[in-house]
CSV table of C-alpha atoms and ligand atoms in Angstrom, one decimal:
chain,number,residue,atom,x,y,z
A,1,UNK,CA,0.0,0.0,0.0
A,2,UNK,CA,1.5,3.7,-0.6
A,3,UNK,CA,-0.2,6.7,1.5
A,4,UNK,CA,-0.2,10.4,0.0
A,5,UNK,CA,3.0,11.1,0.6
A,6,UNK,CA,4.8,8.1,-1.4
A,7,UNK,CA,5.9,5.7,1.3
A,8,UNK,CA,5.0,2.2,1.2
A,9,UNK,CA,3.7,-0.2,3.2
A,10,UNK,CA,3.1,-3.9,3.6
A,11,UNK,CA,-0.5,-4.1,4.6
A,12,UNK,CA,-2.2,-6.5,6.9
A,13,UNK,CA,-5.3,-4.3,7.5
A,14,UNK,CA,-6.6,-5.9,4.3
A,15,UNK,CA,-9.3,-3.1,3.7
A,16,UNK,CA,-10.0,-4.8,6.8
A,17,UNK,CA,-10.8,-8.5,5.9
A,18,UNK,CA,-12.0,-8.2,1.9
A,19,UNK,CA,-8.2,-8.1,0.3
A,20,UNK,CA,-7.5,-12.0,0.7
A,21,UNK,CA,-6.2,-12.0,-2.4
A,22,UNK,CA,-4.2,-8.4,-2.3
A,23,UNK,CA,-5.5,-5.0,-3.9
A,24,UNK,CA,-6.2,-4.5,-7.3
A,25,UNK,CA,-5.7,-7.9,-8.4
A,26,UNK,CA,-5.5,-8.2,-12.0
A,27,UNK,CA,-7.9,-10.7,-12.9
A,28,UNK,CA,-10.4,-9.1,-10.8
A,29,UNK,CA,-10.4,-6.0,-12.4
A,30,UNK,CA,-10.1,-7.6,-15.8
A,31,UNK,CA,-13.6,-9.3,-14.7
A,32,UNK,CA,-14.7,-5.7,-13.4
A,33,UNK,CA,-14.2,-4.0,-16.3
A,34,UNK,CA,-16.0,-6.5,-18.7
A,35,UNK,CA,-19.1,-6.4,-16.7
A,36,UNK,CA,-19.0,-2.5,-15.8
A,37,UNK,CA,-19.3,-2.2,-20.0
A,38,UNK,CA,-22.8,-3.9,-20.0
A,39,UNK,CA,-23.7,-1.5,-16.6
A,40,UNK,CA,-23.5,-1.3,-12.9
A,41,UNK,CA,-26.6,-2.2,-11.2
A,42,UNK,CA,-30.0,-3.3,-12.8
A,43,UNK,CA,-32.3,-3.2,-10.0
A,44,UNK,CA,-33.0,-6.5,-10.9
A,45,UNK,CA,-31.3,-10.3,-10.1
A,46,UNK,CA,-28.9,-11.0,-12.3
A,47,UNK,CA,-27.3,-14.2,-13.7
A,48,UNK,CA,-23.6,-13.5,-11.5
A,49,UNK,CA,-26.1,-13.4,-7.8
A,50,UNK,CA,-27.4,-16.5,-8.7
A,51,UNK,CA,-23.6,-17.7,-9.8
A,52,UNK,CA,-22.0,-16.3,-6.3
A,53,UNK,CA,-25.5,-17.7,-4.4
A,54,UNK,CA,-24.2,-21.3,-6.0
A,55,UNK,CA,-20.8,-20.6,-4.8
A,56,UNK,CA,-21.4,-19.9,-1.4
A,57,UNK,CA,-23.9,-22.8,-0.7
A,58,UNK,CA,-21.6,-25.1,-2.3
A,59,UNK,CA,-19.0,-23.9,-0.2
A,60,UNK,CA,-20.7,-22.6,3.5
A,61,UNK,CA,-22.3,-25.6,5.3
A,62,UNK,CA,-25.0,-24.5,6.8
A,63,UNK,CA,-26.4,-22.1,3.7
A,64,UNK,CA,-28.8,-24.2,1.8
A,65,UNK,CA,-30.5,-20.4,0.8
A,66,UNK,CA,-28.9,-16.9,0.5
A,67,UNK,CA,-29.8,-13.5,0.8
A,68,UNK,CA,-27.1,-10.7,-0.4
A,69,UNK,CA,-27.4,-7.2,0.8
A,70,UNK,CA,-24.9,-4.1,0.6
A,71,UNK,CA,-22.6,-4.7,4.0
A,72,UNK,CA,-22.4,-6.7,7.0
A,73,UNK,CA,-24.1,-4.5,9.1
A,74,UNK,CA,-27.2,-5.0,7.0
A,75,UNK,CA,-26.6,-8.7,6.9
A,76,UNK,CA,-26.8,-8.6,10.5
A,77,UNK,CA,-30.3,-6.5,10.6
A,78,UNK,CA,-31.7,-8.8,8.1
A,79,UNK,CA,-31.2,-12.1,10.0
A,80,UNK,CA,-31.9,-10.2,13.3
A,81,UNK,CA,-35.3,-10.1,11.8
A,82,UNK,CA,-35.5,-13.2,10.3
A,83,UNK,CA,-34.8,-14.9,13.9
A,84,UNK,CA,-37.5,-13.1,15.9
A,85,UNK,CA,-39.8,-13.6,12.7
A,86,UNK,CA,-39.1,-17.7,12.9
A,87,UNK,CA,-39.3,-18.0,16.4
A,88,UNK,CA,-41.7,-15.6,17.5
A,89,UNK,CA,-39.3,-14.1,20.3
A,90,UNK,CA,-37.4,-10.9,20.9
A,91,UNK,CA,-34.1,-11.3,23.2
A,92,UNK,CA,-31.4,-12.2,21.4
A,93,UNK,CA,-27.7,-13.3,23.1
A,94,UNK,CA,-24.3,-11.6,21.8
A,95,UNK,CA,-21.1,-11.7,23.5
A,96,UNK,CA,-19.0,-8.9,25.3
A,97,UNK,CA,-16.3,-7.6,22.5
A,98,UNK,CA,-18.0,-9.2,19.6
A,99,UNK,CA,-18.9,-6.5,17.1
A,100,UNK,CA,-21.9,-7.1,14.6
A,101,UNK,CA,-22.1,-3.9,12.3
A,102,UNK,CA,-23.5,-1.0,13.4
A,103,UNK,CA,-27.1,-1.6,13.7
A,104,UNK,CA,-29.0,-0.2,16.9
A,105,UNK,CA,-29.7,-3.7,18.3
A,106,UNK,CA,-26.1,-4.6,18.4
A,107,UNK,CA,-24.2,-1.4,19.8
A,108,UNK,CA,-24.3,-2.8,23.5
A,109,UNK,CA,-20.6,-3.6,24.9
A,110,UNK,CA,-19.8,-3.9,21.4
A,111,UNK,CA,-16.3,-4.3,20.2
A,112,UNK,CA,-14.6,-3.1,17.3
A,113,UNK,CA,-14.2,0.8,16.7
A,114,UNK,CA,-16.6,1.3,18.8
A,115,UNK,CA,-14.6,-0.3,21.9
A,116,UNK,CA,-11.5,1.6,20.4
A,117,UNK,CA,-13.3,4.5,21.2
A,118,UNK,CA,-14.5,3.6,24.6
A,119,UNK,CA,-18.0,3.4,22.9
A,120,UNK,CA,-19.5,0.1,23.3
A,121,UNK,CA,-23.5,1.6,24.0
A,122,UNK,CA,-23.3,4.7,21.6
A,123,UNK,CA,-25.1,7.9,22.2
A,124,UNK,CA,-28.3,8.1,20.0
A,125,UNK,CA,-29.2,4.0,20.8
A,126,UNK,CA,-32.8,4.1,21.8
A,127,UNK,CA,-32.9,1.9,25.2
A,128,UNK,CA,-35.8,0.3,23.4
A,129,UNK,CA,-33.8,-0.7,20.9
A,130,UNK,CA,-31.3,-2.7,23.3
A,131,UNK,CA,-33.8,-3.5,25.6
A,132,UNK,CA,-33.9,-7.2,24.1
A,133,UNK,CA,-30.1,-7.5,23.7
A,134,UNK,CA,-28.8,-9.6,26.4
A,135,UNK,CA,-25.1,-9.8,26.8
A,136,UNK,CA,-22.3,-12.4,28.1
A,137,UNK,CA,-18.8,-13.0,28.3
A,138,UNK,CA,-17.2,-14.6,25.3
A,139,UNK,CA,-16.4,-18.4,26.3
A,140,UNK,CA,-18.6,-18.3,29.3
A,141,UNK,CA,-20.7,-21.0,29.4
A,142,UNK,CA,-21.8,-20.3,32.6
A,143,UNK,CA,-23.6,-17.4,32.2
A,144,UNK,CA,-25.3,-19.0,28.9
A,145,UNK,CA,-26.4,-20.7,31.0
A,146,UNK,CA,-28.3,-18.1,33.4
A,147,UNK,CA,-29.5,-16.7,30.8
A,148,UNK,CA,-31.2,-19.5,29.1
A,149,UNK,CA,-33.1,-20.3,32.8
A,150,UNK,CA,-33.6,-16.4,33.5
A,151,UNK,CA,-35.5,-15.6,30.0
A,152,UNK,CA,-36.9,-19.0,29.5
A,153,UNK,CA,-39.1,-19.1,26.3
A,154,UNK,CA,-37.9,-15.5,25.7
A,155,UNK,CA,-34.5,-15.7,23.5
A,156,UNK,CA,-35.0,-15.8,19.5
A,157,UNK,CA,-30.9,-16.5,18.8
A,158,UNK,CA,-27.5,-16.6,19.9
A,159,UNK,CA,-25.0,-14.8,17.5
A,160,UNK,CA,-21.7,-14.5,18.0
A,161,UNK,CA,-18.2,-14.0,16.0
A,162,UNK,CA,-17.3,-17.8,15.8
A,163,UNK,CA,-13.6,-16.6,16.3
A,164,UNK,CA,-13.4,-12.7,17.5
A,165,UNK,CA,-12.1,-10.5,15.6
A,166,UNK,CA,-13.1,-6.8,16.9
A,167,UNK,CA,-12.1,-7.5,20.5
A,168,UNK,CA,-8.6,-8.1,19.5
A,169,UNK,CA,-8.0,-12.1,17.8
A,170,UNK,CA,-9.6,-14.5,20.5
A,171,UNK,CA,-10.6,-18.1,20.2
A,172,UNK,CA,-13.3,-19.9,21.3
A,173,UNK,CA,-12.4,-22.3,23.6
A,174,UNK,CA,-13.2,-26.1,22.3
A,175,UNK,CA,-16.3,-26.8,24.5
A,176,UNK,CA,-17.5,-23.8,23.8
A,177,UNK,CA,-18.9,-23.8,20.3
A,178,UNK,CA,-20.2,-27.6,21.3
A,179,UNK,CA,-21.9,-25.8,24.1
A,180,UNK,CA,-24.0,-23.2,22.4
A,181,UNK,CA,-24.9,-25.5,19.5
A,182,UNK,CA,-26.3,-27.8,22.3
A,183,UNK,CA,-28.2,-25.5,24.2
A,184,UNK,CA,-29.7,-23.6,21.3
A,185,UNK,CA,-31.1,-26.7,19.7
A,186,UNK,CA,-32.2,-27.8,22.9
A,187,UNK,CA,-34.3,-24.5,23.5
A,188,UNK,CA,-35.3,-23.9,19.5
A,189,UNK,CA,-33.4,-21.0,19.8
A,190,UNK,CA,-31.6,-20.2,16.7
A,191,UNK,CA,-27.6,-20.0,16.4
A,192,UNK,CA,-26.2,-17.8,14.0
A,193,UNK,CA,-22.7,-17.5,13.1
A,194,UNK,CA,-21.2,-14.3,12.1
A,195,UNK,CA,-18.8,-14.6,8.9
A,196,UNK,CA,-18.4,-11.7,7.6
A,197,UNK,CA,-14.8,-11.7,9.3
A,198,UNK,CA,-14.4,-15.3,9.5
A,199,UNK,CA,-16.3,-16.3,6.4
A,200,UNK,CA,-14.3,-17.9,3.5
A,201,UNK,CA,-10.9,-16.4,6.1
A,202,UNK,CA,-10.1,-19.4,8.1
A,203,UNK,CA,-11.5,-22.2,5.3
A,204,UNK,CA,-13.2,-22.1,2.4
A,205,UNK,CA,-16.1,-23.1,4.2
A,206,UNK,CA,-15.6,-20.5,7.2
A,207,UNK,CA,-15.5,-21.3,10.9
A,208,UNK,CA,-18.2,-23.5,10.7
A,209,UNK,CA,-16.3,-25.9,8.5
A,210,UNK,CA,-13.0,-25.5,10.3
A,211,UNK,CA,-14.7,-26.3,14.0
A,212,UNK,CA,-17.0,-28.4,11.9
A,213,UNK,CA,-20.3,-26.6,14.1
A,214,UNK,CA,-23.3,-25.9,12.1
A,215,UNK,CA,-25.0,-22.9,13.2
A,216,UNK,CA,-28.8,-22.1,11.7
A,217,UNK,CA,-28.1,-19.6,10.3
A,218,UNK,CA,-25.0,-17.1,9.1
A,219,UNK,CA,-23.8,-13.5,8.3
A,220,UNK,CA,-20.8,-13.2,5.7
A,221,UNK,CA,-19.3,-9.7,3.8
A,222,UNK,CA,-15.7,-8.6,3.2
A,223,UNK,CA,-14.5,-11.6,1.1
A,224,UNK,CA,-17.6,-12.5,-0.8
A,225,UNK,CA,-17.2,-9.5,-2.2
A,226,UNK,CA,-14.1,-9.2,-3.3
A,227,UNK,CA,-13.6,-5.2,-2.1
A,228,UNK,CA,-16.7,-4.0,-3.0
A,229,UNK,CA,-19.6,-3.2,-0.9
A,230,UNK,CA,-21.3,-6.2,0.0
A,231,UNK,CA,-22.8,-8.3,2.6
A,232,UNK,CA,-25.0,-11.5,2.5
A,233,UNK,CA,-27.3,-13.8,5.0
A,234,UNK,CA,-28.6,-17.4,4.8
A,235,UNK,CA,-28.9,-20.6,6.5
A,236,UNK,CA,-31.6,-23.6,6.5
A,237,UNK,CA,-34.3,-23.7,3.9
A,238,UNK,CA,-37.1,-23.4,5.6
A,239,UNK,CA,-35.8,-20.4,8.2
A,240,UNK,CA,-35.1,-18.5,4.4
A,241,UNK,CA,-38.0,-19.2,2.8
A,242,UNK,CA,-39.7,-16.4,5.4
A,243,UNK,CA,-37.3,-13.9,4.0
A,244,UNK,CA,-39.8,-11.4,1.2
A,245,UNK,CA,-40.9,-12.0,-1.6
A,246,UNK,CA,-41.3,-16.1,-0.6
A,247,UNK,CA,-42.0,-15.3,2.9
A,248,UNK,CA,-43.5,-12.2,4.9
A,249,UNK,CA,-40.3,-11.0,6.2
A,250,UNK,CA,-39.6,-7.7,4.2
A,251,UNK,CA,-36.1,-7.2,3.6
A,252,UNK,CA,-34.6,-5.4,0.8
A,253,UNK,CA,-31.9,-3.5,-1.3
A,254,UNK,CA,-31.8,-1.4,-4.1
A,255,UNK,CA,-28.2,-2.1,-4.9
A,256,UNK,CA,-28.0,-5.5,-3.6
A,257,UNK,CA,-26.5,-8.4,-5.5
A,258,UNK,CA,-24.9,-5.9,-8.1
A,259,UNK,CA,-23.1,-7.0,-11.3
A,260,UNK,CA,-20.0,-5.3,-10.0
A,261,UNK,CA,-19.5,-6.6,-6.1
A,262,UNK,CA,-20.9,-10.2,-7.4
A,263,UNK,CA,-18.0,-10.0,-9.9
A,264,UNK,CA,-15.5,-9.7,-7.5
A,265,UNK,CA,-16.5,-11.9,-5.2
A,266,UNK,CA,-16.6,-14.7,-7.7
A,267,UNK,CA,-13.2,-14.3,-9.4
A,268,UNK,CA,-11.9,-13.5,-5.3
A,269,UNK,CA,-13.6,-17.1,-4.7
A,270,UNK,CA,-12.2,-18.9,-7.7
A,271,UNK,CA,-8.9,-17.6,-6.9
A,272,UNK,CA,-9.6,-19.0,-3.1
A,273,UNK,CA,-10.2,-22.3,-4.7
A,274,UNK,CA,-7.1,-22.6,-6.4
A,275,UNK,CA,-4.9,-25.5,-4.6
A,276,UNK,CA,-2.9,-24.7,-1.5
A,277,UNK,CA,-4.4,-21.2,-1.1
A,278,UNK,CA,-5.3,-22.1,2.7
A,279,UNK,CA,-2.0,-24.0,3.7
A,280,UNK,CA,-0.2,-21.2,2.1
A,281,UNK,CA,-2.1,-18.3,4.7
A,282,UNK,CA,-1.7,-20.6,7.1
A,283,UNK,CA,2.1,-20.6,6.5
A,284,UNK,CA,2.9,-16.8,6.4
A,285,UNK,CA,0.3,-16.4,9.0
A,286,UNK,CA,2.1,-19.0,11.1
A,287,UNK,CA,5.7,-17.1,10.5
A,288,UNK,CA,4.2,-13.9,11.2
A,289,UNK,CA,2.8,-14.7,14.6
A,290,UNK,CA,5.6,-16.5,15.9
A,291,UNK,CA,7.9,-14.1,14.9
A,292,UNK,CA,5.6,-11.2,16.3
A,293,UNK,CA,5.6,-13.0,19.4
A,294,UNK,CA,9.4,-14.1,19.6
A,295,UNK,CA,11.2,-10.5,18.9
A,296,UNK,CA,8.4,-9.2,21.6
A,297,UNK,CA,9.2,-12.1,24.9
A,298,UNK,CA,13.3,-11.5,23.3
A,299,UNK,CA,12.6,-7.8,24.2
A,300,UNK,CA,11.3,-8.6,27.3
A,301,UNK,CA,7.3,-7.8,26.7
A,302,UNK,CA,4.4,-9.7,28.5
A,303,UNK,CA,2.8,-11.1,25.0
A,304,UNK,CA,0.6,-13.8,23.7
A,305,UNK,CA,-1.5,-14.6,20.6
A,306,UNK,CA,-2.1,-16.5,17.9
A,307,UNK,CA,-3.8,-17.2,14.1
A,308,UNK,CA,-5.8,-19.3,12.2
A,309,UNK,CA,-5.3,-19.3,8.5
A,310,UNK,CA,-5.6,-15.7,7.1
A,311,UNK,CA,-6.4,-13.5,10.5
A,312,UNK,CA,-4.2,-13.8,13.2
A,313,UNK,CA,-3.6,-11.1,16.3
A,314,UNK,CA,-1.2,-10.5,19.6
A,315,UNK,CA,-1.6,-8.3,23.1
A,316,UNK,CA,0.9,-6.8,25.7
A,317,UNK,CA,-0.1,-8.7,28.1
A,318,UNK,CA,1.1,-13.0,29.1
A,319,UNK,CA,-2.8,-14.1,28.6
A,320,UNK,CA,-4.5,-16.1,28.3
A,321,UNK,CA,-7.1,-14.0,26.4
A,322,UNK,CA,-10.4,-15.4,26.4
A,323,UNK,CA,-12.8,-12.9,26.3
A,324,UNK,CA,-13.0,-8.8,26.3
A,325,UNK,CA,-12.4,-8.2,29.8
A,326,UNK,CA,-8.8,-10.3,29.2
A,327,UNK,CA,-8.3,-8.2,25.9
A,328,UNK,CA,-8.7,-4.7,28.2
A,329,UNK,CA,-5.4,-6.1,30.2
A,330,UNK,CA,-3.3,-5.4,27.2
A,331,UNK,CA,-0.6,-2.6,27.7
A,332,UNK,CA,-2.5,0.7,25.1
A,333,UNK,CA,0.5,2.5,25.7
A,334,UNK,CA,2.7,0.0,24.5
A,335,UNK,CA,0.8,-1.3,21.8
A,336,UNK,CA,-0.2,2.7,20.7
A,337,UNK,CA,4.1,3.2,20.6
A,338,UNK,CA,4.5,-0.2,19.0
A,339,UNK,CA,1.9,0.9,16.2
A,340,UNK,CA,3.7,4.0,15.4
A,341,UNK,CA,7.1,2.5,15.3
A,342,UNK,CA,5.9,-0.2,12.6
A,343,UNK,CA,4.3,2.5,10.2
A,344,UNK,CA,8.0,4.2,10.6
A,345,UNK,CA,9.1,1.2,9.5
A,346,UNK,CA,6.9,0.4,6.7
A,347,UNK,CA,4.3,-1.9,8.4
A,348,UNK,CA,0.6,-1.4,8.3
A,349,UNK,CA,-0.9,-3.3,11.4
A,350,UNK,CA,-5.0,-2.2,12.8
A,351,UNK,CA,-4.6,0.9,14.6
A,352,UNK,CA,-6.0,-0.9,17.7
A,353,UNK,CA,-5.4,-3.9,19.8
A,354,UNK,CA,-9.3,-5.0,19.3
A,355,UNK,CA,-9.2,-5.6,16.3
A,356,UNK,CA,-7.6,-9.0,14.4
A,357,UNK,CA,-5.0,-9.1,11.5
A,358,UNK,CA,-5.6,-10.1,8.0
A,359,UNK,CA,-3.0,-11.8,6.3
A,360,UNK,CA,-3.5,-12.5,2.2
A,361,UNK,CA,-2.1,-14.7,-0.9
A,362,UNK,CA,0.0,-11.6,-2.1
A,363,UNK,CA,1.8,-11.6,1.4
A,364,UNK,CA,5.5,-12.9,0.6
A,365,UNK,CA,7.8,-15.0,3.4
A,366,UNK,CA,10.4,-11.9,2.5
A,367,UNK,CA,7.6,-9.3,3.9
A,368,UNK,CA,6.8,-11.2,6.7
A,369,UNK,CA,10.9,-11.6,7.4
A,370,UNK,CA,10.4,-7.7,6.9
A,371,UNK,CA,7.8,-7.3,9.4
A,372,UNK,CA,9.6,-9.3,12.1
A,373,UNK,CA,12.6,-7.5,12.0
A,374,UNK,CA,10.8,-4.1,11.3
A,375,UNK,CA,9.0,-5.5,15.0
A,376,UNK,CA,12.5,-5.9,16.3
A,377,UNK,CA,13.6,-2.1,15.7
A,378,UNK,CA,9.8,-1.1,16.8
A,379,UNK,CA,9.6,-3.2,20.1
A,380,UNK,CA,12.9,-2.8,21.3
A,381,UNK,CA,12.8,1.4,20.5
A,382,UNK,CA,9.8,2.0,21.0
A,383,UNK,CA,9.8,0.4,24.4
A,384,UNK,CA,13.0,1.0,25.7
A,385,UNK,CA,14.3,3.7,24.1
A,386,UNK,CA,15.5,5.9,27.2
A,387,UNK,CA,14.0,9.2,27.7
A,388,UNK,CA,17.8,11.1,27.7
A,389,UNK,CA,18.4,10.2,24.4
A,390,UNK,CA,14.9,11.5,23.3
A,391,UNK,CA,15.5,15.2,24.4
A,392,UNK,CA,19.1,15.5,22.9
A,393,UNK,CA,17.9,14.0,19.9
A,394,UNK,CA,14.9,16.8,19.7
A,395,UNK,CA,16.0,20.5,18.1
A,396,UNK,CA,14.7,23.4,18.6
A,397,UNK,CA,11.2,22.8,16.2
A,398,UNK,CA,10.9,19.8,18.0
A,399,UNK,CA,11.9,17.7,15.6
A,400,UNK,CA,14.4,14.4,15.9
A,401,UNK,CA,17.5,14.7,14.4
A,402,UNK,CA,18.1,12.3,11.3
A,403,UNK,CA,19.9,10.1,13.4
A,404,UNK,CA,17.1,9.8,15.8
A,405,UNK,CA,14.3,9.4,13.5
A,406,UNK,CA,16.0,6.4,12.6
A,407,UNK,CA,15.8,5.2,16.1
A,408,UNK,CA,12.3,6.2,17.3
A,409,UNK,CA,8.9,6.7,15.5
A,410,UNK,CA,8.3,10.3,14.5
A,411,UNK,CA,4.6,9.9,16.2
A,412,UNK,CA,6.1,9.1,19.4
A,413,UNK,CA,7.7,11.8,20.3
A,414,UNK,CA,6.8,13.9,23.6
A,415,UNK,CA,5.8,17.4,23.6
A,416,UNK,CA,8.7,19.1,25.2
A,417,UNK,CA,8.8,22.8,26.1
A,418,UNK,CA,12.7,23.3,24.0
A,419,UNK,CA,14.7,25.4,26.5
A,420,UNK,CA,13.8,24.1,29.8
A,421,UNK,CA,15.1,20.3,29.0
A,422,UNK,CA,16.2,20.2,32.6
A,423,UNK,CA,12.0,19.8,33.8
A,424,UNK,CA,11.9,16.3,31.7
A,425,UNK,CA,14.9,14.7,32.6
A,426,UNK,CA,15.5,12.1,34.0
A,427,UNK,CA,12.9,8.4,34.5
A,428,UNK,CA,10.2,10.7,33.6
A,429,UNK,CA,7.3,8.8,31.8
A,430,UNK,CA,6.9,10.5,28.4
A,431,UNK,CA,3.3,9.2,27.8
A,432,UNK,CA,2.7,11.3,30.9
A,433,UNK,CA,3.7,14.4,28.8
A,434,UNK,CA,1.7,13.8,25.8
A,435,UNK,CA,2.7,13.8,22.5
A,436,UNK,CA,2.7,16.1,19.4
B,501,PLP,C1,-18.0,-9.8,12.5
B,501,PLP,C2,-18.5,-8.6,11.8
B,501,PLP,N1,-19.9,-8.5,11.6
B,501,PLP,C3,-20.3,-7.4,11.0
B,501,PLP,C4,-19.5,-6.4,10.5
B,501,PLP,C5,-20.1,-5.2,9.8
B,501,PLP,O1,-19.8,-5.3,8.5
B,501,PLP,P1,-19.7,-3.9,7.6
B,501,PLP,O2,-18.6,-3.1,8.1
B,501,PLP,O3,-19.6,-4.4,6.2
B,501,PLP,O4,-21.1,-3.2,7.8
B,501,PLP,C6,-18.2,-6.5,10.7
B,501,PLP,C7,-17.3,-5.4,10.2
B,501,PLP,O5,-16.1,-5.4,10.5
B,501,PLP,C8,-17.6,-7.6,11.4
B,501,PLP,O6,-16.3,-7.8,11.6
């Protein structure tokens, strides 16, 4: 990736999941630009939905029907619906951390940018729009439990990311997807798996073929669309067939299905399908994270993490993450200067630790070998870089000399009041000072 002012970067943002395959893939925008010449959207199905419909029920085990929309946040809305319209109940379950667009229903202790920003129940929620959302720990079976005996006959569907991604990467723990399909079916309440991070990320088939759990029904985006806008819902036959015009649940979408996005996502998916396409994410993936994690314990940093396939992710802190509340005891400070210092160096990580990291097929062993020792130079200056040779590196604009900026990230550097360098010497804490 290159920003606005020329510099380059490997990427493992991904557009944020989509880019499995790298930007601006040429086969992909070969396929775009043949279809853009016979238009862009029809208002009407065309012949590539029903193609990328085939593809994803051949591929997604528990989609015998599909719906697409324009994003996963409307993929989410639509099956919301679809679950209280099947079941005839309103309280739905999601978990602490686990982020599901930005629909109203969904914004309680939500993760994502939204727990970034220390804004898990956003302003402008009605209450009466929550007022059915009940909420657990991720990997707690326990208070599943409770909830199922304290709103018996009352819960329409469990949904949950069935690996996290927007609380940082967490895993479920191996009982714990058992559990909830279990209990669900044993109440008729519905389980619904939300792909769009996961979906066609960690197998062709998603987390539910990779755990090899079948959930009712399940969200997917990103991928399936190859970088466009795009998002899609579906599960068992006869929970779709309620969806409008076969059933009475209205749903709609004026762009939905477009030529252009089902384009992409079919030439994204074909290329997904080639052979070794998972073993080979699951062996830069695998580099990547054990290298991340190796420089950071060499350095001395409390760390732990881990990947599957194509999304992988790390925190300051020894773990064991298993849920949000383990994700908050991650070191900010460290990971904020950490950030910084790999965009000096060329590396383009999620500005947050909740949120995962996507790796692709255009990913090379050589940047990954980058990355890690980029990570070296970060980690060990970023984090123990001492605050005397900070101030006589700074000049009088408070800028690093050249020799410094080699040594410390430019976005690190504390606000200093130039001619009274006496007041900030010494084991002063720099984060304490703020930073330009
Ligand atoms: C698991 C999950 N669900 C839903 C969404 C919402 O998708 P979109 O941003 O396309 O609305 C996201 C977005 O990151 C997501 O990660």
């Amino acid at each position: 990736m290159r920003d606005i002012d020329g510099n380059d970067y490997i990427d493992y943002v991904g557009s944020w999941g989509p880019a499995i395959i790298g930007h601006a893939d040429d086969e992909v925008l070969a396929a775009l630009t043949e279809t853009m010449k016979k238009g862009t959207s029809f208002g009407a199905p065309c012949l590539l939905e029903n193609t990328l419909a085939e593809m994803v029920i051949a591929a997604v085990p528990s989609i015998e029907m599909v719906r697409f929309v324009n994003s996963g946040t409307e993929a989410c809305m639509g099956v919301l619906r679809l679950a209280r319209a099947f079941t005839g109940k309103q309280k739905i379950i999601k978990f602490e951390g686990c982020y599901h667009g930005h629909a109203d229903a969904f914004l309680v202790k939500a993760g994502s940018g939204v727990a970034t920003l220390g804004l898990p129940d956003s302003p402008g929620v009605p209450d009466t729009a929550t007022s059915d959302t009940l909420t657990s720990p991720y990997n707690d079976i326990d208070t599943i439990k409770d909830l199922f005996n304290t709103h018996k006959g009352e819960i329409a569907a469990v949904i949950l990311e069935p690996v996290v991604g927007n609380a940082g990467f967490i895993t479920p723990k191996p009982e714990f997807l058992n559990f909830l399909r279990e209990i669900t079916k044993q109440n008729k309440v519905l389980l619904i798996f939300d792909e769009v991070m996961t979906g066609f990320r960690l197998s062709y088939g998603g987390a539910q073929e990779y755990f090899g759990i079948t959930p009712d029904l399940t969200t997917l985006g990103k991928i399936i669309g190859g970088g466009l806008p795009v998002g899609a819902y579906g599960g068992r036959r006869d929970i779709m067939e309620m969806v409008a015009p076969a059933g009475p649940v209205y749903q709609a979408g004026t762009l939905s299905g477009n030529p252009l996005a089902m384009t992409a996502g079919i030439h994204t998916l074909k290329r997904l399908q080639g052979s070794g396409s998972y073993e080979y994410l699951d062996k830069v993936t695998n580099q990547l994270t054990n290298g991340l994690l190796n420089v950071g314990k060499k350095n001395g940093h409390a760390m732990c993490g881990g990947y599957i396939r194509g999304m992988f992710g790390f925190f300051f802190t020894d773990g064991p993450v298993y849920n949000f509340e383990d994700a908050k005891k991650s070191d900010g400070d460290k990971f904020a200067k950490f950030y910084r210092g790999m965009l000096e160096e060329g590396v383009y990580f999620a500005p947050s630790q909740f949120e995962a990291g996507f790796t692709s097929l255009a990913h090379t062993t050589e940047d990954i070998e980058r990355t890690i020792n980029a990570a070296d130079k970060a980690t060990l200056l970023g984090c123990k870089a001492t605050c005397a040779f900070r101030l006589l590196a700074v000049d009088n604009n408070r800028q690093p000399s050249w020799g410094a900026r080699q040594l410390v990230p430019s976005g690190s550097w504390p606000w200093i009041t130039i001619g009274n360098p006496l007041g900030v010497q010494g084991n002063l804490c720099l984060p304490a000072l703020g930073r330009e």
